């Protein structure tokens, strides 16, 4: 494989955006190293006097402080904070789920960090206005899935450099593989609506394999790698589902479209939602363009309350 570093891949972007990606790459490496320590594995290091924080809180503070102090980022909104945090200078606004899937820690299953980048927008913002979106996946290897205007690229923290020099990639634009082969749906089955149940029966008939691990980035990444459909749907007792529009659904919807897929809330495209608050949730259906279109057609034929 012909390798490039992430620094090479972002070198055609504005230098400030490429610096921002590099900073995020650095921080993701720190999160990955910190996870076992927060679980109590100190590796012989005396952590006396160091306040133990929940890893979600620790990650949030790490990302928020470093971003706001970088001179690059003016605003940060995070799933872990009620208000938008601001600095005095910087051209970017960043939305962040610092540690997605943290309930997976206990079982050492997949976790991730989701990031959306806007150029000088107030927050909350519309997904369509994203400049870039990415997630870091803390798995058997630390992976970065990065969507820029020209498409999605995959890279792994396998190099010896720091920041984005540590991440290496084949440099290829990644598209959702077709035909689709896997699917995952969140929420208690008992709370799925009849429309969602009917659609899932169809996926089973089409011999898609169920892959569900309980973290958005982990489950979504299976779809991105193998082709398929992922949803955290409307539920009978939660019509807006679970995912936050700003921190989860918009960035992954942006990545999906850049990878040739579709992103829907059943009624329409996630990226077109006019945000009303930073905590807003939306039902989220992502993946293979034909499957998402089929879901939307079924959803509309049944009417919203189906
Ligand atoms: O939003 C947090 C989260 O942990 C996601 O990463 C994951 O997809 C979802 O919740 C799992 O929820 P459930 O346990 O309801 O399927
Ligand atoms: Mn999350």
Short mmCIF file of C-alpha atoms and ligand atoms in Angstrom, two decimals:
data_model
loop_
_atom_site.label_atom_id
_atom_site.label_comp_id
_atom_site.label_asym_id
_atom_site.label_seq_id
_atom_site.Cartn_x
_atom_site.Cartn_y
_atom_site.Cartn_z
CA UNK A 1 0.00 0.00 0.00
CA UNK A 2 1.25 3.45 -0.88
CA UNK A 3 1.12 5.37 2.38
CA UNK A 4 0.60 9.03 3.14
CA UNK A 5 0.44 10.67 6.52
CA UNK A 6 -2.68 12.50 7.53
CA UNK A 7 -0.54 15.64 7.45
CA UNK A 8 0.04 15.03 3.71
CA UNK A 9 -3.67 14.42 3.14
CA UNK A 10 -4.74 17.65 4.80
CA UNK A 11 -1.94 19.73 3.28
CA UNK A 12 -4.23 20.92 0.47
CA UNK A 13 -6.72 22.33 3.03
CA UNK A 14 -6.39 25.70 4.75
CA UNK A 15 -3.35 25.48 7.00
CA UNK A 16 -5.53 26.31 10.02
CA UNK A 17 -7.85 23.36 9.28
CA UNK A 18 -4.92 21.03 8.87
CA UNK A 19 -3.54 22.27 12.24
CA UNK A 20 -6.91 21.67 13.85
CA UNK A 21 -7.07 18.08 12.54
CA UNK A 22 -3.55 17.52 13.82
CA UNK A 23 -4.43 18.83 17.29
CA UNK A 24 -7.47 16.57 17.43
CA UNK A 25 -5.32 13.62 16.33
CA UNK A 26 -2.93 14.34 19.20
CA UNK A 27 -5.76 14.56 21.73
CA UNK A 28 -7.28 11.29 20.56
CA UNK A 29 -3.96 9.60 21.27
CA UNK A 30 -4.07 10.97 24.84
CA UNK A 31 -7.61 9.69 25.33
CA UNK A 32 -6.64 6.23 24.18
CA UNK A 33 -3.70 6.15 26.59
CA UNK A 34 -5.76 7.50 29.46
CA UNK A 35 -8.68 5.06 29.28
CA UNK A 36 -7.08 2.18 31.23
CA UNK A 37 -5.66 4.59 33.82
CA UNK A 38 -9.10 6.00 34.50
CA UNK A 39 -10.29 2.46 35.05
CA UNK A 40 -7.70 2.12 37.81
CA UNK A 41 -4.80 0.56 35.88
CA UNK A 42 -2.08 3.01 36.81
CA UNK A 43 0.92 1.16 35.32
CA UNK A 44 3.00 1.82 38.43
CA UNK A 45 2.55 5.57 38.09
CA UNK A 46 1.76 7.25 41.37
CA UNK A 47 -1.52 8.98 40.79
CA UNK A 48 -1.70 10.19 44.40
CA UNK A 49 -3.23 13.61 44.54
CA UNK A 50 -4.57 13.43 41.02
CA UNK A 51 -8.29 13.76 41.09
CA UNK A 52 -9.95 10.79 39.39
CA UNK A 53 -12.61 11.98 37.01
CA UNK A 54 -15.20 10.14 35.05
CA UNK A 55 -13.52 9.47 31.72
CA UNK A 56 -16.32 11.33 29.87
CA UNK A 57 -15.68 14.41 31.99
CA UNK A 58 -11.92 14.09 31.64
CA UNK A 59 -12.14 13.78 27.83
CA UNK A 60 -14.51 16.71 27.63
CA UNK A 61 -12.15 18.94 29.60
CA UNK A 62 -9.18 17.83 27.56
CA UNK A 63 -10.77 18.56 24.19
CA UNK A 64 -12.57 21.73 25.23
CA UNK A 65 -9.59 23.38 26.93
CA UNK A 66 -7.04 22.48 24.27
CA UNK A 67 -9.33 23.54 21.44
CA UNK A 68 -10.21 26.88 23.01
CA UNK A 69 -6.56 27.60 23.82
CA UNK A 70 -5.32 26.68 20.35
CA UNK A 71 -6.09 30.05 18.76
CA UNK A 72 -7.95 28.13 16.06
CA UNK A 73 -11.32 27.56 17.72
CA UNK A 74 -13.75 30.26 18.80
CA UNK A 75 -16.65 28.10 20.01
CA UNK A 76 -17.04 24.58 21.36
CA UNK A 77 -20.34 22.84 22.03
CA UNK A 78 -20.12 19.43 23.62
CA UNK A 79 -22.53 16.70 24.61
CA UNK A 80 -21.04 17.01 28.10
CA UNK A 81 -21.80 20.75 28.52
CA UNK A 82 -25.03 22.70 28.82
CA UNK A 83 -23.69 25.86 27.20
CA UNK A 84 -21.45 26.75 24.29
CA UNK A 85 -17.91 27.59 25.52
CA UNK A 86 -16.12 30.47 23.81
CA UNK A 87 -12.64 31.89 23.42
CA UNK A 88 -11.57 35.32 22.19
CA UNK A 89 -10.06 34.25 18.89
CA UNK A 90 -10.21 31.51 16.31
CA UNK A 91 -12.05 30.91 13.07
CA UNK A 92 -13.71 27.56 13.77
CA UNK A 93 -16.72 26.35 15.74
CA UNK A 94 -16.46 22.75 16.92
CA UNK A 95 -19.18 20.34 18.03
CA UNK A 96 -18.05 17.37 20.04
CA UNK A 97 -19.10 14.08 21.58
CA UNK A 98 -15.86 13.59 23.54
CA UNK A 99 -16.42 9.94 24.43
CA UNK A 100 -19.22 8.27 22.58
CA UNK A 101 -20.37 4.88 23.87
CA UNK A 102 -18.73 5.25 27.29
CA UNK A 103 -20.99 2.55 28.73
CA UNK A 104 -18.86 0.19 26.60
CA UNK A 105 -15.80 0.85 28.77
CA UNK A 106 -16.56 -1.80 31.32
CA UNK A 107 -16.54 -4.57 28.71
CA UNK A 108 -13.64 -3.11 26.69
CA UNK A 109 -15.81 -2.66 23.62
CA UNK A 110 -15.59 0.15 21.09
CA UNK A 111 -15.67 3.83 21.98
CA UNK A 112 -15.06 6.93 19.96
CA UNK A 113 -14.81 10.70 19.74
CA UNK A 114 -17.09 12.49 17.29
CA UNK A 115 -16.18 15.94 15.95
CA UNK A 116 -17.89 18.37 13.60
CA UNK A 117 -16.14 21.53 12.34
CA UNK A 118 -17.83 24.69 11.12
CA UNK A 119 -16.15 27.76 9.74
CA UNK A 120 -17.15 30.69 11.90
CA UNK A 121 -20.78 29.68 12.63
CA UNK A 122 -22.68 30.32 15.80
CA UNK A 123 -23.87 27.15 17.54
CA UNK A 124 -26.15 25.28 17.25
CA UNK A 125 -25.68 25.11 13.48
CA UNK A 126 -27.18 23.26 10.56
CA UNK A 127 -25.46 20.03 9.46
CA UNK A 128 -25.42 21.22 5.86
CA UNK A 129 -23.02 23.99 6.96
CA UNK A 130 -20.36 21.59 8.28
CA UNK A 131 -16.92 22.10 6.80
CA UNK A 132 -15.54 18.78 8.01
CA UNK A 133 -16.55 15.91 10.28
CA UNK A 134 -14.63 13.02 11.76
CA UNK A 135 -14.56 10.36 14.38
CA UNK A 136 -11.75 8.62 16.20
CA UNK A 137 -12.45 4.99 16.96
CA UNK A 138 -10.71 3.52 20.02
CA UNK A 139 -10.62 -0.06 18.83
CA UNK A 140 -7.97 -2.70 18.23
CA UNK A 141 -6.24 0.20 16.54
CA UNK A 142 -6.87 3.91 16.80
CA UNK A 143 -8.60 4.89 13.59
CA UNK A 144 -9.56 8.27 12.20
CA UNK A 145 -12.42 8.53 9.74
CA UNK A 146 -12.19 12.00 8.25
CA UNK A 147 -14.68 13.63 5.89
CA UNK A 148 -13.54 16.75 4.07
CA UNK A 149 -15.19 18.39 1.08
CA UNK A 150 -13.67 15.94 -1.41
CA UNK A 151 -14.69 12.78 0.48
CA UNK A 152 -13.91 10.36 3.30
CA UNK A 153 -10.51 8.93 4.11
CA UNK A 154 -9.55 6.29 6.65
CA UNK A 155 -6.31 6.39 8.58
CA UNK A 156 -4.66 4.56 11.47
CA UNK A 157 -2.36 5.75 14.25
CA UNK A 158 0.45 3.49 13.09
CA UNK A 159 3.27 5.93 12.41
CA UNK A 160 5.95 7.30 14.69
CA UNK A 161 5.30 11.03 14.30
CA UNK A 162 3.03 13.18 16.41
CA UNK A 163 -0.37 14.71 15.65
CA UNK A 164 -1.48 14.04 12.11
CA UNK A 165 2.01 12.72 11.23
CA UNK A 166 1.23 9.73 13.42
CA UNK A 167 -1.78 8.74 11.32
CA UNK A 168 -1.13 6.90 8.06
CA UNK A 169 -3.53 6.27 5.22
CA UNK A 170 -3.65 4.78 1.74
CA UNK A 171 -5.00 8.19 0.75
CA UNK A 172 -7.94 6.64 -1.12
CA UNK A 173 -11.42 8.14 -1.01
CA UNK A 174 -13.62 5.64 0.82
CA UNK A 175 -17.16 4.89 -0.38
CA UNK A 176 -19.77 2.75 1.35
CA UNK A 177 -19.30 -0.74 -0.11
CA UNK A 178 -22.20 -2.16 -2.13
CA UNK A 179 -24.18 -4.36 -1.97
CA UNK A 180 -24.93 -3.77 1.72
CA UNK A 181 -24.15 -6.67 4.07
CA UNK A 182 -24.67 -5.59 7.70
CA UNK A 183 -27.13 -3.65 9.84
CA UNK A 184 -27.53 -2.41 13.40
CA UNK A 185 -30.50 -0.77 15.16
CA UNK A 186 -30.40 0.83 18.61
CA UNK A 187 -33.03 0.96 21.33
CA UNK A 188 -35.11 -1.72 22.98
CA UNK A 189 -36.77 -3.91 20.37
CA UNK A 190 -39.92 -3.72 22.44
CA UNK A 191 -40.02 0.04 21.84
CA UNK A 192 -39.50 -0.04 18.08
CA UNK A 193 -42.43 1.27 16.04
CA UNK A 194 -44.23 -1.08 13.59
CA UNK A 195 -42.51 0.72 10.69
CA UNK A 196 -39.06 0.04 12.09
CA UNK A 197 -39.95 -3.59 12.81
CA UNK A 198 -41.26 -4.11 9.29
CA UNK A 199 -38.14 -2.58 7.80
CA UNK A 200 -35.85 -4.75 9.94
CA UNK A 201 -37.77 -7.87 8.83
CA UNK A 202 -37.01 -6.81 5.26
CA UNK A 203 -33.30 -6.47 6.06
CA UNK A 204 -33.28 -9.97 7.56
CA UNK A 205 -35.01 -11.35 4.45
CA UNK A 206 -32.31 -9.73 2.36
CA UNK A 207 -29.76 -11.66 4.46
CA UNK A 208 -28.04 -8.67 6.00
CA UNK A 209 -26.22 -9.72 9.19
CA UNK A 210 -27.00 -8.04 12.48
CA UNK A 211 -23.97 -6.31 14.02
CA UNK A 212 -24.69 -4.39 17.21
CA UNK A 213 -22.23 -3.44 19.94
CA UNK A 214 -23.85 -0.46 21.67
CA UNK A 215 -21.68 2.45 20.57
CA UNK A 216 -22.64 4.72 17.73
CA UNK A 217 -19.19 5.09 16.23
CA UNK A 218 -18.38 1.39 16.64
CA UNK A 219 -21.63 0.22 15.08
CA UNK A 220 -21.62 2.84 12.38
CA UNK A 221 -18.06 1.96 11.45
CA UNK A 222 -19.12 -1.59 10.62
CA UNK A 223 -21.57 -0.15 8.11
CA UNK A 224 -18.95 2.20 6.70
CA UNK A 225 -16.48 -0.67 6.33
CA UNK A 226 -18.87 -3.32 5.01
CA UNK A 227 -21.89 -1.51 3.57
CA UNK A 228 -25.31 -1.55 5.19
CA UNK A 229 -27.76 0.32 7.38
CA UNK A 230 -27.51 1.76 10.87
CA UNK A 231 -30.22 3.48 12.89
CA UNK A 232 -31.12 4.76 16.27
CA UNK A 233 -34.78 5.05 15.40
CA UNK A 234 -37.80 6.80 16.80
CA UNK A 235 -39.06 4.76 19.73
CA UNK A 236 -42.60 4.43 21.02
CA UNK A 237 -41.64 6.25 24.22
CA UNK A 238 -39.00 8.51 22.60
CA UNK A 239 -40.22 9.77 19.20
CA UNK A 240 -36.98 11.71 18.70
CA UNK A 241 -34.81 8.67 19.38
CA UNK A 242 -31.62 9.12 21.39
CA UNK A 243 -28.95 10.86 19.35
CA UNK A 244 -28.19 14.54 19.66
CA UNK A 245 -28.44 16.36 16.36
CA UNK A 246 -25.42 18.60 16.95
CA UNK A 247 -22.89 16.17 18.40
CA UNK A 248 -23.84 12.80 16.94
CA UNK A 249 -26.32 12.79 14.05
CA UNK A 250 -25.04 15.75 12.02
CA UNK A 251 -21.35 14.74 11.92
CA UNK A 252 -22.15 11.12 11.06
CA UNK A 253 -24.74 12.22 8.49
CA UNK A 254 -22.08 14.43 6.85
CA UNK A 255 -19.61 11.52 6.77
CA UNK A 256 -22.32 9.25 5.31
CA UNK A 257 -23.14 11.61 2.45
CA UNK A 258 -19.46 12.14 1.67
CA UNK A 259 -19.12 8.34 1.51
CA UNK A 260 -21.93 8.14 -1.05
CA UNK A 261 -24.70 7.20 1.38
CA UNK A 262 -27.83 8.88 2.72
CA UNK A 263 -28.83 10.27 6.12
CA UNK A 264 -32.47 10.52 7.10
CA UNK A 265 -34.75 11.15 10.05
CA UNK A 266 -37.56 9.28 8.29
CA UNK A 267 -39.25 12.51 7.21
CA UNK A 268 -36.25 14.09 5.49
CA UNK A 269 -32.51 14.66 5.43
CA UNK A 270 -30.80 15.15 8.81
CA UNK A 271 -28.42 17.73 7.37
CA UNK A 272 -31.34 20.03 6.46
CA UNK A 273 -32.77 20.27 9.98
CA UNK A 274 -32.87 23.86 11.27
CA UNK A 275 -31.55 23.46 14.81
CA UNK A 276 -33.61 24.79 17.68
CA UNK A 277 -31.27 23.99 20.59
CA UNK A 278 -27.95 22.31 21.28
CA UNK A 279 -29.60 19.43 23.10
CA UNK A 280 -32.10 18.57 20.36
CA UNK A 281 -32.42 14.88 19.40
CA UNK A 282 -33.37 13.35 16.06
CA UNK A 283 -34.25 9.83 14.91
CA UNK A 284 -31.22 8.76 12.86
CA UNK A 285 -31.14 6.40 9.85
CA UNK A 286 -27.85 6.15 7.94
CA UNK A 287 -26.07 4.14 5.31
CA UNK A 288 -26.58 2.59 1.91
CA UNK A 289 -28.43 5.14 -0.27
CA UNK A 290 -31.03 2.66 -1.57
CA UNK A 291 -31.76 1.19 1.85
CA UNK A 292 -32.19 4.62 3.45
CA UNK A 293 -34.41 5.66 0.54
CA UNK A 294 -36.48 2.45 1.00
CA UNK A 295 -36.84 3.23 4.69
CA UNK A 296 -37.96 6.77 3.95
CA UNK A 297 -40.51 5.55 1.41
CA UNK A 298 -41.91 3.03 3.89
CA UNK A 299 -41.94 5.63 6.68
CA UNK A 300 -43.81 8.15 4.56
CA UNK A 301 -46.32 5.53 3.33
CA UNK A 302 -47.17 4.63 6.93
CA UNK A 303 -47.52 8.18 8.19
CA UNK A 304 -45.47 9.57 11.06
CA UNK A 305 -47.30 7.88 13.90
CA UNK A 306 -47.02 4.38 12.44
O1 LIG B 1 -25.46 8.00 22.60
C1 LIG B 1 -24.79 7.17 23.46
C2 LIG B 1 -24.80 5.71 23.06
O2 LIG B 1 -23.92 5.07 23.94
C3 LIG B 1 -24.39 5.43 21.61
O3 LIG B 1 -23.01 5.39 21.45
C4 LIG B 1 -25.04 4.10 21.34
O4 LIG B 1 -25.28 3.90 19.97
C5 LIG B 1 -26.31 4.18 22.12
O5 LIG B 1 -26.09 5.11 23.17
C6 LIG B 1 -26.74 2.84 22.63
O6 LIG B 1 -28.00 2.93 23.16
P1 LIG B 1 -28.92 1.65 23.51
O7 LIG B 1 -28.21 0.99 24.67
O8 LIG B 1 -30.23 2.27 23.89
O9 LIG B 1 -29.03 0.75 22.29
MN1 LIG B 2 -22.68 9.56 22.14
#
